């Protein structure tokens, strides 16, 4: 089946508009329409009639927000970029997880319909995943609004707040990836990310991002971050089938933008993993001072140079 046929099946319509026609429908300049299209993560098609009415309607939604003055064009670009990146990763994840199952299970039905099995299955079951996607988005949107309101009650800037930041990474991942099969590496990364996410959510934290061999998370307070770090070590480093991990924690003011966090605590948490021992938690002094002394035992380590921070005295922590 051709790429055009696949698009017709999945999008429900055939491409029929040029970029100029899409821009006119949306009420945008051609330059702005093309920029939004690229930011969404899609390639341009020159003057070809390569766009559907759904494409035009999607850009019209953005244009309506601009027309009403809800957001500026720069803000629109940031929002659209977030949508594009998130949806692209989600789509790759879902197809990678489900395609091989669907192709075998629905081969006969797809052949009868003259489409690829994965395409046939997505057309049939896609609305259910779409319903789940909308529910998850609404739920996370509500949680994000609550967080912003809580932050605003403390500080007038909703983008800046005090958090405990955690960084956990797999020890010796590069060497390990050269020693085992690609399938095994993929399995390790999947288990690592899934188990870390479970622990982070259980402790009411947020998984900011995963980078294959590492995860970045945040908690509202130092004790919750310590419990999260301890949990990650228990489900990863204490499992003889999994590699060891190192965890660094730092506490302080961070900037929250586009689903990510920035600031010295983020950098410090990442740097601390470089000096942590296997399956141990290393923290900065701000985190150590915020941990309850009757529950957590702290042990200052020898001062050492930390890139970007000069000479730092890390603190090893564990339950008393």
Coordinates of C-alpha atoms in Angstrom, one line a residue:
X1 CA 0.0 0.0 0.0
X2 CA 1.3 3.5 -0.9
X3 CA 2.1 6.1 1.7
X4 CA -0.8 8.2 0.3
X5 CA -3.2 5.3 0.7
X6 CA -2.0 4.8 4.3
X7 CA -2.6 8.5 5.1
X8 CA -6.1 8.3 3.5
X9 CA -6.9 5.3 5.7
X10 CA -5.6 6.8 9.0
X11 CA -6.7 10.4 8.5
X12 CA -10.0 9.5 6.9
X13 CA -9.4 11.7 3.8
X14 CA -7.1 12.2 0.9
X15 CA -4.6 15.1 0.7
X16 CA -6.0 17.8 -1.6
X17 CA -4.7 21.2 -0.4
X18 CA -1.4 23.1 -1.0
X19 CA 0.4 24.9 1.8
X20 CA -0.9 28.2 0.5
X21 CA -4.5 26.9 0.6
X22 CA -4.1 25.6 4.1
X23 CA -2.7 28.9 5.3
X24 CA -5.6 30.8 3.7
X25 CA -8.1 28.5 5.3
X26 CA -6.5 29.0 8.7
X27 CA -6.2 32.8 8.2
X28 CA -2.4 32.7 8.6
X29 CA 0.4 34.0 6.5
X30 CA 2.1 31.2 4.5
X31 CA 5.3 31.8 6.5
X32 CA 3.6 31.3 9.8
X33 CA 1.6 28.3 8.6
X34 CA 4.8 26.6 7.4
X35 CA 6.6 27.4 10.7
X36 CA 3.8 25.9 12.8
X37 CA 3.7 22.9 10.5
X38 CA 7.5 22.3 11.0
X39 CA 7.3 22.9 14.7
X40 CA 4.6 20.2 14.9
X41 CA 7.3 17.9 13.5
X42 CA 6.1 17.4 10.0
X43 CA 8.0 17.9 6.7
X44 CA 6.9 20.5 4.2
X45 CA 5.8 19.6 0.7
X46 CA 6.5 22.6 -1.3
X47 CA 3.6 23.5 -3.6
X48 CA 2.2 19.9 -3.7
X49 CA -1.4 19.3 -2.8
X50 CA -0.2 17.2 0.2
X51 CA -2.5 18.5 3.0
X52 CA -5.9 17.4 4.2
X53 CA -8.8 19.4 5.6
X54 CA -7.8 18.1 9.0
X55 CA -4.4 19.7 8.6
X56 CA -6.1 23.0 7.7
X57 CA -8.5 22.7 10.6
X58 CA -5.7 22.1 13.1
X59 CA -3.8 25.2 12.0
X60 CA -7.1 27.1 12.2
X61 CA -7.4 26.2 15.8
X62 CA -4.1 27.8 16.5
X63 CA -5.0 30.8 14.4
X64 CA -8.2 31.3 16.4
X65 CA -6.3 31.5 19.7
X66 CA -4.0 34.1 18.1
X67 CA -7.0 36.1 16.7
X68 CA -8.6 36.2 20.2
X69 CA -5.4 37.3 21.8
X70 CA -5.3 34.2 24.1
X71 CA -1.7 33.6 23.2
X72 CA 1.1 35.3 21.2
X73 CA 2.7 33.6 18.2
X74 CA 5.9 32.8 20.3
X75 CA 3.8 31.1 23.0
X76 CA 1.9 29.3 20.2
X77 CA 5.2 28.0 18.9
X78 CA 6.2 26.7 22.3
X79 CA 2.8 25.0 22.9
X80 CA 2.8 23.4 19.4
X81 CA 6.4 22.2 19.8
X82 CA 5.4 20.5 23.1
X83 CA 2.4 18.9 21.4
X84 CA 4.4 17.7 18.4
X85 CA 7.3 16.3 20.5
X86 CA 5.0 14.5 22.9
X87 CA 2.7 13.1 20.3
X88 CA 5.5 11.9 18.1
X89 CA 7.1 10.0 20.9
X90 CA 3.8 8.6 22.0
X91 CA 3.0 7.4 18.5
X92 CA 6.4 5.8 18.1
X93 CA 6.0 4.1 21.5
X94 CA 2.5 2.7 20.7
X95 CA 3.3 1.5 17.2
X96 CA 6.6 0.0 18.3
X97 CA 4.8 -1.8 21.1
X98 CA 1.7 -3.0 19.2
X99 CA 2.6 -3.2 15.5
X100 CA 4.2 -6.7 15.6
X101 CA 1.3 -8.1 17.6
X102 CA -1.3 -6.6 15.3
X103 CA 0.4 -7.6 12.1
X104 CA 0.1 -11.3 13.0
X105 CA -3.3 -11.2 14.6
X106 CA -5.1 -9.3 11.9
X107 CA -3.3 -10.3 8.8
X108 CA -6.3 -11.9 7.1
X109 CA -8.7 -9.0 7.9
X110 CA -6.2 -6.5 6.6
X111 CA -5.5 -8.5 3.4
X112 CA -9.3 -8.6 2.7
X113 CA -9.4 -4.8 3.1
X114 CA -6.3 -4.4 0.9
X115 CA -4.4 -2.5 3.7
X116 CA -1.4 -3.2 5.9
X117 CA -2.4 -5.0 9.2
X118 CA -1.1 -2.2 11.4
X119 CA -3.1 0.3 9.5
X120 CA -6.2 -1.8 9.6
X121 CA -5.9 -2.3 13.3
X122 CA -5.3 1.4 14.1
X123 CA -8.3 2.3 12.0
X124 CA -10.4 -0.1 14.0
X125 CA -9.0 0.4 17.5
X126 CA -7.6 3.9 17.3
X127 CA -10.7 5.6 18.7
X128 CA -10.3 3.7 21.9
X129 CA -6.7 4.8 22.3
X130 CA -7.8 8.3 21.4
X131 CA -10.4 8.2 24.3
X132 CA -7.7 7.1 26.7
X133 CA -5.4 9.8 25.5
X134 CA -8.0 12.5 26.0
X135 CA -8.7 11.2 29.5
X136 CA -5.0 11.2 30.5
X137 CA -4.5 14.6 29.1
X138 CA -7.4 16.1 31.0
X139 CA -6.3 14.4 34.2
X140 CA -2.8 15.7 33.9
X141 CA -4.0 19.1 32.9
X142 CA -6.0 19.3 36.1
X143 CA -3.1 18.2 38.2
X144 CA -0.8 20.8 36.5
X145 CA -3.4 23.6 37.2
X146 CA -3.5 22.6 40.8
X147 CA 0.3 22.7 41.0
X148 CA 0.5 26.2 39.4
X149 CA -2.2 27.5 41.8
X150 CA -0.3 26.1 44.8
X151 CA 3.0 27.6 43.5
X152 CA 1.3 31.0 42.9
X153 CA 0.0 31.0 46.5
X154 CA 3.6 30.9 47.7
X155 CA 5.4 32.8 44.9
X156 CA 4.0 35.3 42.4
X157 CA 6.0 33.6 39.6
X158 CA 4.3 30.2 38.7
X159 CA 7.2 29.1 36.7
X160 CA 9.7 29.2 39.6
X161 CA 9.4 27.1 42.7
X162 CA 11.4 25.2 45.3
X163 CA 11.6 21.5 44.6
X164 CA 13.9 18.5 45.4
X165 CA 15.3 17.2 42.1
X166 CA 16.5 13.7 41.6
X167 CA 18.7 12.2 39.0
X168 CA 19.2 8.4 38.7
X169 CA 21.4 6.7 36.2
X170 CA 22.5 3.1 35.3
X171 CA 26.1 2.4 36.3
X172 CA 28.4 1.6 33.3
X173 CA 25.6 1.7 30.7
X174 CA 27.9 2.5 27.8
X175 CA 30.1 -0.5 28.5
X176 CA 27.1 -2.7 29.2
X177 CA 25.5 -1.8 25.8
X178 CA 28.7 -3.1 24.1
X179 CA 28.5 -6.4 25.9
X180 CA 24.9 -7.5 25.5
X181 CA 22.5 -7.8 22.6
X182 CA 20.3 -5.0 21.4
X183 CA 17.3 -6.9 22.5
X184 CA 18.7 -7.2 26.0
X185 CA 19.6 -3.5 26.2
X186 CA 16.1 -2.5 25.0
X187 CA 14.6 -4.8 27.7
X188 CA 16.8 -3.3 30.4
X189 CA 15.9 0.3 29.4
X190 CA 12.2 -0.5 29.3
X191 CA 12.3 -2.1 32.7
X192 CA 14.4 0.7 34.2
X193 CA 12.1 3.4 32.9
X194 CA 8.9 1.5 33.9
X195 CA 10.1 0.7 37.4
X196 CA 11.4 4.2 38.0
X197 CA 8.1 5.7 36.9
X198 CA 6.2 3.4 39.2
X199 CA 8.2 4.5 42.2
X200 CA 8.1 8.2 41.3
X201 CA 4.3 8.2 40.9
X202 CA 3.9 6.2 44.1
X203 CA 5.7 8.9 46.0
X204 CA 3.7 11.7 44.4
X205 CA 6.6 12.9 42.4
X206 CA 6.8 13.7 38.7
X207 CA 9.0 12.0 36.1
X208 CA 10.3 15.0 34.1
X209 CA 12.1 13.0 31.4
X210 CA 13.8 9.7 30.8
X211 CA 17.0 9.4 28.8
X212 CA 17.4 5.7 28.3
X213 CA 20.0 5.1 31.0
X214 CA 18.8 7.9 33.3
X215 CA 15.7 9.5 34.7
X216 CA 15.1 13.0 36.0
X217 CA 12.3 13.5 38.6
X218 CA 11.1 16.0 41.1
X219 CA 9.3 15.9 44.5
X220 CA 7.8 18.7 46.5
X221 CA 10.0 18.0 49.5
X222 CA 13.3 16.4 50.4
X223 CA 11.9 13.4 52.3
X224 CA 9.7 12.4 49.4
X225 CA 12.7 12.7 47.1
X226 CA 14.8 10.5 49.4
X227 CA 12.0 7.9 49.6
X228 CA 11.8 8.0 45.8
X229 CA 15.5 7.5 45.4
X230 CA 15.5 4.7 47.9
X231 CA 12.7 3.0 46.0
X232 CA 14.5 3.2 42.7
X233 CA 17.6 1.6 44.3
X234 CA 15.4 -1.2 45.7
X235 CA 13.7 -2.0 42.5
X236 CA 16.7 -1.6 40.2
X237 CA 20.0 -1.9 42.1
X238 CA 18.9 -4.6 44.5
X239 CA 17.6 -6.8 41.6
X240 CA 20.4 -9.2 40.6
X241 CA 19.0 -9.2 37.1
X242 CA 19.4 -5.5 36.7
X243 CA 22.5 -3.2 36.6
X244 CA 23.4 -1.0 39.6
X245 CA 22.2 2.6 39.8
X246 CA 23.4 5.8 41.4
X247 CA 21.1 8.6 42.6
X248 CA 21.8 12.3 43.2
X249 CA 19.4 14.7 45.0
X250 CA 19.5 18.5 45.2
X251 CA 17.1 21.0 46.5
X252 CA 16.4 24.6 45.6
X253 CA 14.6 27.0 43.2
X254 CA 14.0 25.7 39.7
X255 CA 12.4 27.1 36.7
X256 CA 9.5 25.0 35.2
X257 CA 9.0 25.5 31.5
X258 CA 7.6 23.3 28.6
X259 CA 7.3 20.3 30.9
X260 CA 11.0 20.5 31.9
X261 CA 12.9 21.9 34.9
X262 CA 16.0 24.1 34.8
X263 CA 18.3 25.6 37.4
X264 CA 21.3 24.8 39.7
X265 CA 19.5 21.9 41.6
X266 CA 18.9 20.1 38.3
X267 CA 22.6 20.4 37.3
X268 CA 23.8 19.5 40.8
X269 CA 21.7 16.4 41.0
X270 CA 23.1 15.1 37.7
X271 CA 26.7 16.0 38.8
X272 CA 26.3 14.2 42.2
X273 CA 25.6 10.9 40.4
X274 CA 29.1 11.0 39.1
X275 CA 30.6 10.8 42.6
X276 CA 28.0 8.5 44.1
X277 CA 28.8 4.9 44.9
X278 CA 26.8 2.1 43.4
X279 CA 23.3 1.8 44.8
X280 CA 23.8 4.8 47.1
X281 CA 22.2 8.2 47.5
X282 CA 24.3 11.4 47.4
X283 CA 22.7 14.8 48.2
X284 CA 23.7 18.4 48.5
X285 CA 23.7 20.2 51.8
X286 CA 20.3 21.9 51.1
X287 CA 18.7 18.5 50.8
X288 CA 20.6 17.0 53.8
X289 CA 19.5 19.9 56.0
X290 CA 15.8 19.4 55.0
X291 CA 15.8 15.7 55.8
X292 CA 14.5 14.7 59.3
X293 CA 17.5 13.9 61.5
X294 CA 15.6 11.3 63.4
X295 CA 14.9 9.2 60.3
X296 CA 17.9 9.9 58.0
X297 CA 21.6 9.6 58.8
X298 CA 23.9 12.0 57.0
X299 CA 27.6 11.6 56.4
X300 CA 29.6 14.4 54.7
X301 CA 32.0 13.2 52.1
X302 CA 35.5 14.7 51.3
X303 CA 35.3 17.9 49.3
X304 CA 35.8 17.4 45.6
X305 CA 35.6 19.4 42.4
X306 CA 32.2 19.3 40.6
X307 CA 32.0 20.6 37.1
X308 CA 30.2 23.9 37.1
X309 CA 30.1 24.3 40.9
X310 CA 33.8 24.4 42.0
X311 CA 34.7 22.4 45.1
X312 CA 31.6 20.7 46.6
X313 CA 31.2 18.7 49.8
X314 CA 28.6 16.0 48.9
X315 CA 26.6 14.2 51.6
X316 CA 25.9 10.5 51.7
X317 CA 22.5 9.7 53.2
X318 CA 20.7 6.6 54.4
X319 CA 18.0 5.6 56.8
X320 CA 19.0 5.8 60.4

